[in-house]
Amino acid sequence: MMKKLTIGNVSLLIAICLFIAMFVGGSIKYDRFGSVSTIFNLFNDNAYLIIVATGMTFVLLTGGIDISVASNLAFTCVLSAFLLDKRWSALVVIPLVLFIGTFAGFLMGYCIQVFKIQPFIITLAGLFFLRGMCAVVSTVSIPINNAFYKSLALSKISFQIGGSRAKLYYYVFIALAVVLIAWFVLKYTKFGRYVYAVGSNEVSAELMGIDVKKVKIAVYAISGFSASLGGFVFSLYTLAGYSLQNMGLELDAISSAVIGGTLLTGGVGTVIGSMFGVLIQGIIQTIVTYQNLNTWWTKVTIAALLCFFIVIQRIIAIRAEKKKA
Amino acid sequence: MKKFKNSLEIRPFLALIVILLACEVLYRVMFGDSFFKITMVDGHFYGRLIDILRNGSKYVILAIGMTMVLATAGTDISVGSVMAIAASVACSIVDERILPSLHGNVFAAVLIALLVGALCGAWNGFLVAKLNVQPIVATMILLTAGRGIAQLVSDGKIVTINSDAYYFINGGYFLGLPIPFYIALFVLVIAIILTKRTALGMAIESIGINSESSRLSGILVSKNLWVIYIFCGIMAALTGIVESAGIKGADCNNCGLLYEMDGILAVALGGTALNGGRFSFVSSALGALIVQTISTVIYAFGVTPELTKVFKALIVVIICLAQSPIFMAKLKGIFSKKGSVAA
């Protein structure tokens, strides 16, 4: 029996098909494209974005938005690079930056929920504040020379598949674990179901006895945590902290979620979809590089894709409304 | 008197005055000189206040477009990208890179750039009004694509221009005051006439408060939204032109970067509710001047310019909290408790 087609799974289905089609198309067109290492490199290069997009999905599911994630990520990178440069132990720095990121998210969630301020505005303030604090810590790029970071950043698993070597860095597993845990939490725990309930209809969720306030503050804290965890992974990826890192990453994360089938009005979406959203953006980037085009083609293509998905979502939503009526 | 007290304009006006006076006092104490010092050179005024007026005008123009959109409970986060597109179109035409048949005519270049801005606005309007897409999502498409399109126009290069007529848009003077000031004033007057003398103003407020009931009471919601987003696009394009005339070229990667945030900030500072309804162009313009004042002050005091963002963030938080009735009630509760303990 076929499962009913809804907004969520149609978008996810299209996203997965699109990813496969792009990969197959790329493999036919270019030499050396169709290999495991291409796929692995997608994960290697986008691990941090997968983590950020996962956290963002939680917020979007409740119908909110968090545009401070890019600044949060950059602040984590800069602060950890700065502290490591001051010869702090990595085992102190990592929990500290993760705590600060989570606390920033919690604080924004608190303002949004308790003082009823629009999420867009308060996270905008967070964006400005954290980006400004990056510059206060350091305006120049700080390299990370810590032994622990270096060993974690460079250790990888290598495979020998069909004559080509493919490698997967350890930090990719952090991203995969985050996605897996998030998927489990959303699907099989009480809290996860609350998130969907709040996003679908806040009033009825409240009437059902769900503590809406707690759920909403928690999702912003989760988003803050994943942003700073993304920052940790990104600092492994680049082994440096720079105050202007990843300007505009918040939109990459949001568009990944939208491409993966998350509705920005809340209530519909999966973290697996968001991961595919990230991978699709990554594969577009790869194709643009293979085609030797200017990098701005990536942006134009992603925007076109975004537009396509938004229109599809609208059409399905309008049809659903008509059916109800 | 009561009407005066209740008007939206009074708060940002007082805030601007207070900030400026505080700067004046602090500046006198620290440097023994007046912050307000204005000198006359070659028949033009020079000074920090004139600087605020010149550079703040960009934000004023942007904020006027943004006010309309925000008053309908929408948002337009694509304005920065639209600025980049308009700037690269205008500069490319002036530099005869595209449409060489115009021979770098500045007037035509500006007109075409504004048309392109209107087109961008129409695209946003189409998504918001016709397809009913959430404004943030709808304008996100152009935000992502806009810079790419701008690069397409300028062939991925930074366009530098050499045209005194084009420089005049930002650097020129009329009656001793900078030209951008007059442009902003002109736009402000047009916007006020448009909303006070036609039904548009009422329609905007009505859509912002409840778009569904506006539709049921016979307001052409979708048509009005088209007009509003197109207007916002034109304003963004105009801001882009003024900006590019100031830096004498168009840099697609950096022109208008984060301007959408500044535009929204200006409107929020002005006191227009961000979830729609009551709005005032004058107070948004004052808000825009506050935004510029913060930057100018930071430069004047020699603080690292990166700190500007931190100050902006703090100001946003303070304003949001002040606008939140729940926070004010809590604050009152704390103070009255303290008062009772003391008594």
XYZ file of C-alpha atoms in Angstrom:
668
model
C 0.000 0.000 0.000
C 1.298 3.403 -0.872
C 1.738 5.896 1.889
C -0.260 9.057 1.530
C 1.628 11.862 -0.150
C 1.927 14.874 2.089
C 3.877 18.091 1.904
C 6.690 16.647 3.968
C 7.431 13.432 2.199
C 6.864 14.719 -1.352
C 9.561 17.342 -0.849
C 11.875 14.818 0.771
C 11.280 12.368 -2.067
C 11.977 15.034 -4.672
C 15.099 16.111 -2.775
C 16.503 12.572 -2.645
C 15.661 11.921 -6.305
C 17.263 15.220 -7.265
C 20.409 14.358 -5.355
C 20.677 10.975 -7.064
C 19.900 12.497 -10.471
C 22.569 15.137 -10.013
C 25.106 12.557 -8.950
C 24.321 10.256 -11.868
C 24.271 13.186 -14.289
C 27.605 14.413 -12.988
C 29.107 10.930 -13.211
C 28.102 10.617 -16.861
C 29.345 14.054 -17.795
C 32.648 14.259 -15.951
C 35.556 11.895 -15.474
C 36.310 10.900 -11.912
C 33.016 12.380 -10.661
C 31.186 9.132 -10.108
C 33.201 7.792 -7.218
C 32.758 7.182 -3.532
C 35.289 9.849 -2.788
C 32.995 12.509 -4.316
C 30.260 11.513 -1.893
C 32.691 11.339 1.014
C 34.080 14.749 0.160
C 30.550 16.160 0.249
C 30.393 15.012 3.846
C 33.935 16.173 4.623
C 33.283 19.664 3.283
C 29.783 20.125 4.647
C 29.879 18.362 8.026
C 29.567 21.662 9.915
C 26.644 22.807 7.770
C 24.836 19.511 8.358
C 25.105 20.065 12.107
C 23.890 23.664 11.910
C 21.029 22.737 9.583
C 19.935 19.985 11.972
C 19.654 22.442 14.852
C 17.928 24.939 12.588
C 15.349 22.316 11.645
C 14.216 22.122 15.288
C 13.581 25.869 15.357
C 11.872 25.902 11.974
C 9.633 23.010 13.043
C 8.175 25.164 15.800
C 7.544 27.925 13.282
C 10.386 30.122 14.537
C 13.581 31.249 12.874
C 17.160 31.640 14.099
C 19.400 33.836 11.969
C 22.144 34.103 14.573
C 23.674 30.680 13.854
C 26.405 31.896 11.499
C 27.632 34.452 14.020
C 27.382 31.870 16.776
C 29.504 29.493 14.723
C 32.086 32.165 13.945
C 32.241 33.251 17.577
C 32.865 29.648 18.655
C 35.714 29.362 16.154
C 37.311 32.669 17.094
C 36.973 32.167 20.836
C 38.331 28.621 20.793
C 41.237 29.652 18.539
C 41.949 32.582 20.860
C 41.848 30.490 24.034
C 43.917 27.685 22.519
C 46.436 30.290 21.465
C 46.603 31.317 25.137
C 47.564 27.687 25.873
C 44.277 26.676 27.434
C 43.624 22.963 27.422
C 41.366 21.715 24.635
C 39.351 19.756 27.194
C 38.396 23.022 28.900
C 37.887 25.036 25.731
C 35.514 22.634 23.989
C 32.919 22.393 26.791
C 33.240 26.127 27.423
C 32.500 27.201 23.835
C 29.686 24.682 23.557
C 28.188 26.038 26.756
C 28.446 29.647 25.572
C 26.768 28.798 22.268
C 23.977 26.909 23.986
C 23.506 29.669 26.529
C 23.280 32.295 23.772
C 20.568 30.219 22.107
C 18.758 29.761 25.403
C 18.855 33.487 26.105
C 17.365 34.309 22.713
C 14.701 31.658 23.169
C 13.881 33.082 26.579
C 13.429 36.600 25.180
C 11.288 35.288 22.326
C 9.037 33.196 24.503
C 8.782 35.132 27.751
C 8.812 38.693 26.402
C 6.981 37.800 23.170
C 9.508 39.438 20.870
C 9.622 38.412 17.219
C 12.231 35.654 16.684
C 13.584 37.372 13.597
C 14.411 40.561 15.484
C 15.916 39.039 18.595
C 18.092 36.609 16.657
C 19.076 39.566 14.472
C 20.337 41.206 17.634
C 22.147 37.953 18.434
C 23.674 37.988 14.957
C 25.028 41.512 15.418
C 26.169 40.920 18.971
C 28.072 37.677 18.387
C 29.633 38.937 15.161
C 30.710 42.068 16.984
C 32.123 40.027 19.857
C 34.172 38.014 17.329
C 35.887 41.222 16.347
C 36.349 42.187 19.981
C 38.180 38.917 20.613
C 40.318 39.220 17.519
C 40.088 40.893 14.127
C 42.892 38.849 12.610
C 42.764 35.175 11.762
C 44.240 32.999 14.530
C 45.726 29.641 13.528
C 45.056 26.663 15.805
C 48.209 24.764 16.755
C 46.762 22.692 19.571
C 47.905 19.069 19.344
C 44.502 17.620 20.266
C 42.676 19.683 17.648
C 45.281 18.861 15.046
C 45.186 15.142 15.633
C 41.380 15.177 15.589
C 41.295 17.307 12.464
C 43.714 15.236 10.448
C 42.779 11.716 11.468
C 40.652 10.000 8.886
C 39.564 6.635 7.630
C 40.842 5.758 4.184
C 39.265 3.222 1.917
C 40.497 1.644 -1.269
C 37.467 1.238 -3.448
C 37.735 0.314 -7.102
C 41.192 1.717 -7.547
C 40.359 5.140 -6.146
C 41.144 6.233 -2.604
C 38.375 7.742 -0.556
C 38.743 9.288 2.850
C 36.342 10.215 5.571
C 37.483 12.503 8.359
C 36.575 11.654 11.935
C 34.596 14.840 12.430
C 32.110 13.677 9.832
C 30.977 11.096 12.366
C 30.105 13.907 14.773
C 27.759 15.276 12.126
C 26.259 11.879 11.389
C 25.760 11.216 15.095
C 24.011 14.565 15.487
C 21.657 13.795 12.620
C 20.947 10.333 13.962
C 20.262 11.541 17.497
C 18.107 14.414 16.242
C 16.153 12.040 14.035
C 15.582 9.692 16.951
C 14.587 12.505 19.293
C 12.104 13.967 16.832
C 10.579 10.643 15.920
C 10.534 8.587 19.106
C 10.615 10.838 22.125
C 7.959 12.893 23.839
C 9.911 16.066 23.310
C 10.160 15.434 19.570
C 6.422 14.981 19.215
C 5.891 18.155 21.272
C 8.048 20.068 18.802
C 5.818 18.997 15.918
C 2.683 19.686 17.935
C 3.771 23.221 18.838
C 4.692 23.900 15.220
C 1.396 22.630 13.841
C -0.809 24.588 16.182
C 0.501 26.352 19.213
C -2.869 27.005 20.791
C -4.082 23.433 20.563
C -0.705 22.190 21.812
C -1.116 24.430 24.830
C -4.641 23.152 25.393
C -3.371 19.581 25.183
C -1.242 20.358 28.198
C 2.106 20.685 26.486
C 4.467 23.129 28.127
C 4.858 25.263 25.003
C 7.172 27.692 26.731
C 9.697 25.000 27.631
C 9.627 23.439 24.167
C 10.151 26.750 22.420
C 13.023 27.836 24.635
C 14.575 24.371 24.272
C 14.602 24.480 20.456
C 16.539 27.747 20.458
C 18.999 26.285 22.950
C 19.364 23.238 20.673
C 19.952 25.522 17.712
C 22.567 27.435 19.690
C 24.231 24.185 20.758
C 24.376 22.800 17.232
C 25.653 26.112 15.913
C 28.543 26.023 18.370
C 29.138 22.319 17.714
C 29.175 23.240 14.018
C 31.692 25.896 14.970
C 33.855 23.286 16.673
C 33.765 21.087 13.567
C 34.429 24.093 11.357
C 37.490 24.986 13.425
C 38.709 21.424 12.836
C 37.978 21.866 9.131
C 39.976 25.092 8.749
C 42.217 24.917 11.854
C 41.797 28.668 12.297
C 39.442 31.204 13.781
C 38.513 34.336 11.838
C 35.889 36.922 12.738
C 34.344 37.171 9.261
C 33.950 33.432 8.766
C 30.777 32.114 7.200
C 28.833 35.302 6.611
C 25.395 34.288 5.398
C 25.630 30.683 6.572
C 22.270 31.039 8.332
C 20.604 31.272 4.935
C 22.426 28.181 3.685
C 21.094 26.324 6.698
C 17.545 27.612 6.214
C 17.539 26.903 2.495
C 18.874 23.389 3.148
C 15.952 22.775 5.460
C 13.471 24.178 2.928
C 14.908 22.086 0.096
C 14.683 19.067 2.393
C 10.968 19.599 2.913
C 10.725 21.649 6.091
C 7.846 24.107 6.049
C 8.777 27.497 7.461
C 5.323 27.828 8.947
C 6.239 24.931 11.213
C 5.031 21.439 11.922
C 6.381 19.674 8.835
C 9.911 18.500 8.102
C 12.663 16.041 8.997
C 16.345 16.340 9.839
C 17.156 13.707 7.201
C 15.599 16.051 4.647
C 17.743 18.924 5.890
C 20.832 16.743 5.524
C 19.923 16.028 1.910
C 19.338 19.754 1.458
C 22.929 20.361 2.536
C 24.225 17.571 0.303
C 22.336 18.957 -2.704
C 23.934 22.352 -2.167
C 27.287 20.614 -1.852
C 26.840 18.677 -5.070
C 25.820 21.835 -6.930
C 29.050 23.393 -5.696
C 31.008 20.349 -6.896
C 29.398 20.411 -10.342
C 30.071 24.142 -10.645
C 33.723 23.445 -9.828
C 33.941 20.585 -12.349
C 32.330 22.759 -15.004
C 34.908 25.436 -14.209
C 32.226 28.081 -13.782
C 32.375 31.126 -11.570
C 31.317 30.286 -8.008
C 28.338 32.654 -8.095
C 26.588 30.168 -10.330
C 26.246 28.056 -7.192
C 24.175 30.779 -5.537
C 21.977 31.328 -8.579
C 21.317 27.595 -8.955
C 20.527 27.178 -5.267
C 18.140 30.126 -5.419
C 16.398 28.647 -8.449
C 16.104 25.331 -6.636
C 14.798 27.064 -3.534
C 12.195 28.820 -5.638
C 11.175 25.524 -7.231
C 10.717 23.826 -3.868
C 8.816 26.725 -2.351
C 6.404 26.801 -5.290
C 5.863 23.036 -5.049
C 5.166 23.326 -1.332
C 2.685 26.111 -1.964
C 0.871 24.152 -4.664
C 0.544 21.114 -2.398
C -0.595 23.272 0.502
C -3.204 25.057 -1.606
C -4.516 21.718 -2.887
C -4.729 20.394 0.660
C -6.672 23.466 1.741
C -9.093 23.059 -1.160
C -9.628 19.407 -0.300
C -10.459 20.348 3.274
C -12.925 22.971 2.098
C -0.781 68.344 23.113
C -2.105 64.860 23.721
C -1.929 64.120 20.016
C 1.663 65.274 20.044
C 2.517 62.990 22.942
C 0.930 59.974 21.305
C 2.563 60.417 17.898
C 5.065 57.776 16.827
C 7.651 60.375 15.875
C 8.279 61.774 19.321
C 10.201 58.837 20.819
C 12.843 58.373 18.109
C 13.207 62.147 17.885
C 13.932 62.410 21.594
C 16.252 59.392 21.392
C 18.235 61.020 18.599
C 18.516 64.286 20.520
C 19.602 62.481 23.695
C 22.241 60.424 21.850
C 23.625 63.526 20.123
C 23.704 65.576 23.313
C 25.384 62.750 25.216
C 28.026 62.587 22.496
C 28.540 66.325 22.615
C 29.100 66.287 26.380
C 31.363 63.231 26.251
C 33.316 64.616 23.322
C 33.885 67.937 25.038
C 35.118 66.181 28.167
C 37.406 63.799 26.294
C 38.771 65.964 23.490
C 37.860 69.481 24.531
C 36.214 70.122 21.197
C 32.646 70.292 19.984
C 31.127 67.216 18.364
C 28.768 69.519 16.505
C 31.462 71.720 14.979
C 30.417 72.687 11.478
C 32.766 74.588 9.239
C 32.201 76.251 5.894
C 34.635 75.324 3.133
C 34.119 76.469 -0.456
C 30.505 77.282 0.282
C 29.771 73.748 1.593
C 29.167 72.773 5.163
C 31.540 70.269 6.706
C 31.214 68.512 10.038
C 29.992 65.405 11.784
C 26.346 66.395 11.650
C 26.623 66.868 7.896
C 28.331 63.461 7.721
C 25.429 61.894 9.545
C 23.047 63.618 7.170
C 24.934 62.481 4.071
C 25.618 58.878 5.051
C 22.371 58.502 6.957
C 20.362 59.425 3.867
C 21.052 55.979 2.384
C 19.481 54.356 5.414
C 16.586 56.823 5.298
C 15.755 55.878 1.718
C 16.039 52.172 2.492
C 14.020 52.484 5.695
C 11.159 54.227 3.902
C 10.732 51.288 1.545
C 11.161 48.850 4.396
C 8.576 50.647 6.556
C 5.829 49.978 4.039
C 6.688 46.298 3.840
C 7.024 45.835 7.582
C 3.753 47.680 8.177
C 1.976 44.958 6.192
C 3.516 42.412 8.600
C 5.939 41.351 5.863
C 9.701 41.575 5.514
C 12.011 42.159 2.604
C 15.440 40.689 3.306
C 16.500 40.961 -0.322
C 17.140 44.718 -0.277
C 20.918 44.323 0.110
C 21.071 42.115 -2.975
C 18.774 44.450 -4.909
C 21.174 47.264 -4.001
C 24.043 45.239 -5.439
C 22.115 44.539 -8.647
C 21.089 48.173 -9.114
C 24.605 49.415 -8.376
C 26.206 47.039 -10.840
C 23.613 47.844 -13.522
C 24.020 51.606 -13.085
C 27.827 51.484 -12.942
C 28.088 49.099 -15.880
C 25.965 51.417 -18.012
C 27.925 54.508 -16.986
C 31.149 52.659 -17.754
C 29.653 51.556 -21.125
C 30.175 47.875 -20.335
C 26.569 47.104 -21.115
C 24.178 48.984 -23.409
C 26.975 51.006 -25.051
C 24.390 52.735 -27.262
C 23.518 54.937 -24.282
C 27.085 56.338 -24.261
C 27.280 56.205 -20.498
C 24.355 58.557 -19.998
C 24.025 58.920 -16.215
C 20.352 59.814 -16.286
C 19.473 56.752 -18.346
C 21.666 54.570 -16.154
C 19.875 55.665 -13.002
C 16.487 55.229 -14.626
C 17.275 51.710 -15.837
C 18.725 50.736 -12.456
C 15.537 51.927 -10.758
C 13.494 49.919 -13.267
C 15.544 46.845 -12.453
C 14.841 47.498 -8.771
C 11.132 47.701 -9.547
C 11.415 44.402 -11.402
C 13.055 42.754 -8.385
C 10.298 44.154 -6.196
C 7.698 42.819 -8.614
C 9.235 39.341 -8.338
C 8.985 39.514 -4.549
C 5.453 40.856 -4.899
C 4.537 37.992 -7.191
C 5.706 35.408 -4.657
C 4.127 37.119 -1.671
C 0.874 38.372 -3.171
C 0.166 35.765 -5.820
C 1.614 32.567 -4.368
C 1.074 33.535 -0.724
C 4.603 32.520 0.234
C 5.845 33.771 3.602
C 7.640 37.095 2.990
C 10.909 36.003 4.641
C 11.106 32.886 2.501
C 9.982 34.633 -0.654
C 12.565 37.385 -0.391
C 15.246 34.877 0.623
C 15.296 33.634 -2.990
C 16.378 37.007 -4.308
C 18.749 37.462 -1.393
C 20.584 34.298 -2.407
C 20.406 34.852 -6.142
C 20.795 38.643 -6.182
C 24.537 38.844 -5.773
C 24.969 36.162 -8.416
C 22.815 38.189 -10.808
C 24.811 41.309 -9.982
C 28.027 39.428 -10.830
C 26.406 38.279 -14.064
C 25.780 41.912 -15.033
C 29.262 43.089 -14.124
C 30.955 39.918 -15.410
C 32.283 39.069 -11.954
C 34.454 42.149 -11.724
C 34.397 45.205 -9.510
C 33.172 48.000 -11.777
C 34.997 51.249 -11.210
C 33.658 54.308 -12.922
C 34.935 57.693 -13.938
C 32.042 60.072 -14.236
C 31.716 63.329 -12.349
C 28.006 63.439 -13.078
C 27.560 60.082 -11.308
C 29.769 61.061 -8.372
C 27.545 64.105 -7.940
C 24.685 61.854 -6.734
C 26.563 61.220 -3.506
C 29.321 63.800 -3.312
C 27.535 66.870 -4.681
C 26.180 69.849 -2.789
C 23.172 72.060 -3.229
C 22.781 75.179 -1.084
C 25.654 73.916 1.058
C 24.004 70.611 1.934
C 24.860 67.196 0.439
C 22.737 65.846 -2.412
C 21.749 62.511 -0.733
C 19.902 64.595 1.865
C 17.695 66.089 -0.850
C 17.106 62.689 -2.422
C 16.013 61.297 0.943
C 13.797 64.312 1.563
C 12.198 63.955 -1.858
C 11.527 60.255 -1.278
C 10.104 60.951 2.161
C 7.683 63.549 0.788
C 6.615 61.222 -2.034
C 6.017 58.373 0.419
C 3.983 60.577 2.741
C 1.861 61.925 -0.118
C 1.370 58.393 -1.429
C 0.074 57.127 1.889
C -1.761 60.170 3.231
C -3.417 61.408 0.031
C -4.414 58.032 -1.358
C -6.056 55.001 0.189
C -2.739 53.138 0.148
C -1.806 54.202 3.668
C -5.017 52.901 5.127
C -4.744 49.708 3.098
C -1.211 49.099 4.424
C -2.272 49.468 8.027
C -5.317 47.339 7.491
C -3.354 44.530 5.798
C -0.787 44.681 8.578
C -3.389 44.301 11.279
C -5.387 41.552 9.610
C -4.935 40.698 5.981
C -7.810 38.231 5.862
C -10.387 40.631 7.233
C -8.998 43.355 4.949
C -9.681 41.114 1.997
C -13.186 40.386 3.234
C -13.889 44.072 3.699
C -13.035 44.724 0.082
C -9.422 45.849 0.108
C -7.480 44.499 -2.852
C -4.816 42.917 -0.669
C -2.782 41.273 -3.382
C -2.752 44.366 -5.618
C -1.641 46.529 -2.712
C 1.106 44.062 -1.787
C 2.419 44.203 -5.367
C 2.639 47.991 -5.160
C 4.330 47.884 -1.759
C 7.017 45.363 -2.729
C 7.704 47.179 -5.995
C 8.086 50.432 -4.067
C 10.480 48.739 -1.653
C 12.492 47.381 -4.601
C 12.777 50.853 -6.145
C 13.922 52.303 -2.821
C 16.548 49.575 -2.465
C 17.778 50.293 -5.990
C 18.001 54.003 -5.209
C 20.010 53.228 -2.074
C 22.333 51.077 -4.166
C 22.846 53.916 -6.645
C 23.657 56.421 -3.904
C 26.020 53.933 -2.266
C 27.853 53.134 -5.508
C 28.162 56.836 -6.321
C 29.809 57.246 -2.924
C 32.432 54.548 -3.421
C 32.741 55.388 -7.132
C 32.075 51.876 -8.282
C 30.117 48.708 -7.707
C 31.479 45.781 -5.736
C 28.877 43.051 -6.088
C 30.169 41.045 -3.154
C 30.083 43.833 -0.615
C 27.578 46.428 -1.845
C 24.638 46.426 0.521
C 25.937 43.554 2.621
C 23.797 43.267 5.782
C 21.849 46.374 4.747
C 18.597 44.453 5.134
C 19.435 44.191 8.821
C 20.210 47.894 9.087
C 17.010 48.760 7.261
C 14.916 46.653 9.607
C 16.843 48.036 12.568
C 16.094 51.611 11.467
C 12.393 50.880 11.192
C 12.353 49.103 14.555
C 14.164 52.031 16.156
C 11.554 54.343 14.676
C 8.871 52.466 16.576
C 6.922 50.938 13.694
C 5.595 47.651 15.024
C 7.349 44.820 13.203
C 4.292 42.630 13.207
C 2.356 45.129 11.177
C -0.086 47.926 11.664
C 0.793 51.435 12.717
C 3.663 53.044 10.837
C 5.335 56.388 10.280
C 7.881 57.292 7.627
C 9.222 60.232 9.596
C 9.993 58.097 12.620
C 11.676 55.466 10.411
C 13.784 58.244 8.900
C 14.742 59.329 12.409
C 15.549 55.715 13.240
C 17.790 55.565 10.176
C 19.623 58.673 11.360
C 20.132 57.022 14.756
C 21.696 54.001 13.015
C 24.111 56.280 11.180
C 24.798 58.333 14.310
C 25.967 55.190 16.122
C 28.514 54.504 13.358
C 29.701 58.108 13.139
C 30.050 58.388 16.905
C 32.087 55.195 17.068
C 34.478 56.533 14.452
C 34.631 59.941 16.111
C 35.642 58.434 19.430
C 38.232 56.217 17.808
C 36.677 52.968 19.015
C 37.271 49.956 16.737
C 34.491 50.031 14.129
C 33.756 46.335 14.727
C 32.172 47.321 18.030
C 29.404 49.095 16.097
C 27.657 45.746 15.731
C 27.701 45.121 19.481
C 26.168 48.533 20.150
C 23.534 47.988 17.490
C 22.672 44.641 19.070
C 22.334 46.143 22.523
C 20.130 48.934 21.201
C 17.881 46.452 19.394
C 17.498 44.424 22.581
C 16.716 47.490 24.678
C 14.134 48.738 22.201
C 12.506 45.327 21.858
C 12.312 44.942 25.614
C 10.913 48.456 25.992
C 8.237 47.599 23.413
C 7.348 44.370 25.182
C 4.500 45.009 27.621
C 5.334 41.817 29.555
C 8.885 42.956 30.232
C 7.748 46.410 31.304
C 5.185 44.884 33.660
C 7.887 42.650 35.174
C 10.220 45.599 35.544
C 7.503 47.591 37.235
C 6.852 44.659 39.520
C 10.505 44.535 40.587
C 10.627 48.263 41.271
C 7.370 48.381 43.187
C 8.531 45.400 45.295
C 11.765 47.203 46.070
C 9.787 50.310 46.874
C 7.560 48.433 49.291
C 10.570 46.870 51.015
C 12.129 50.282 51.442
C 8.902 51.663 52.807
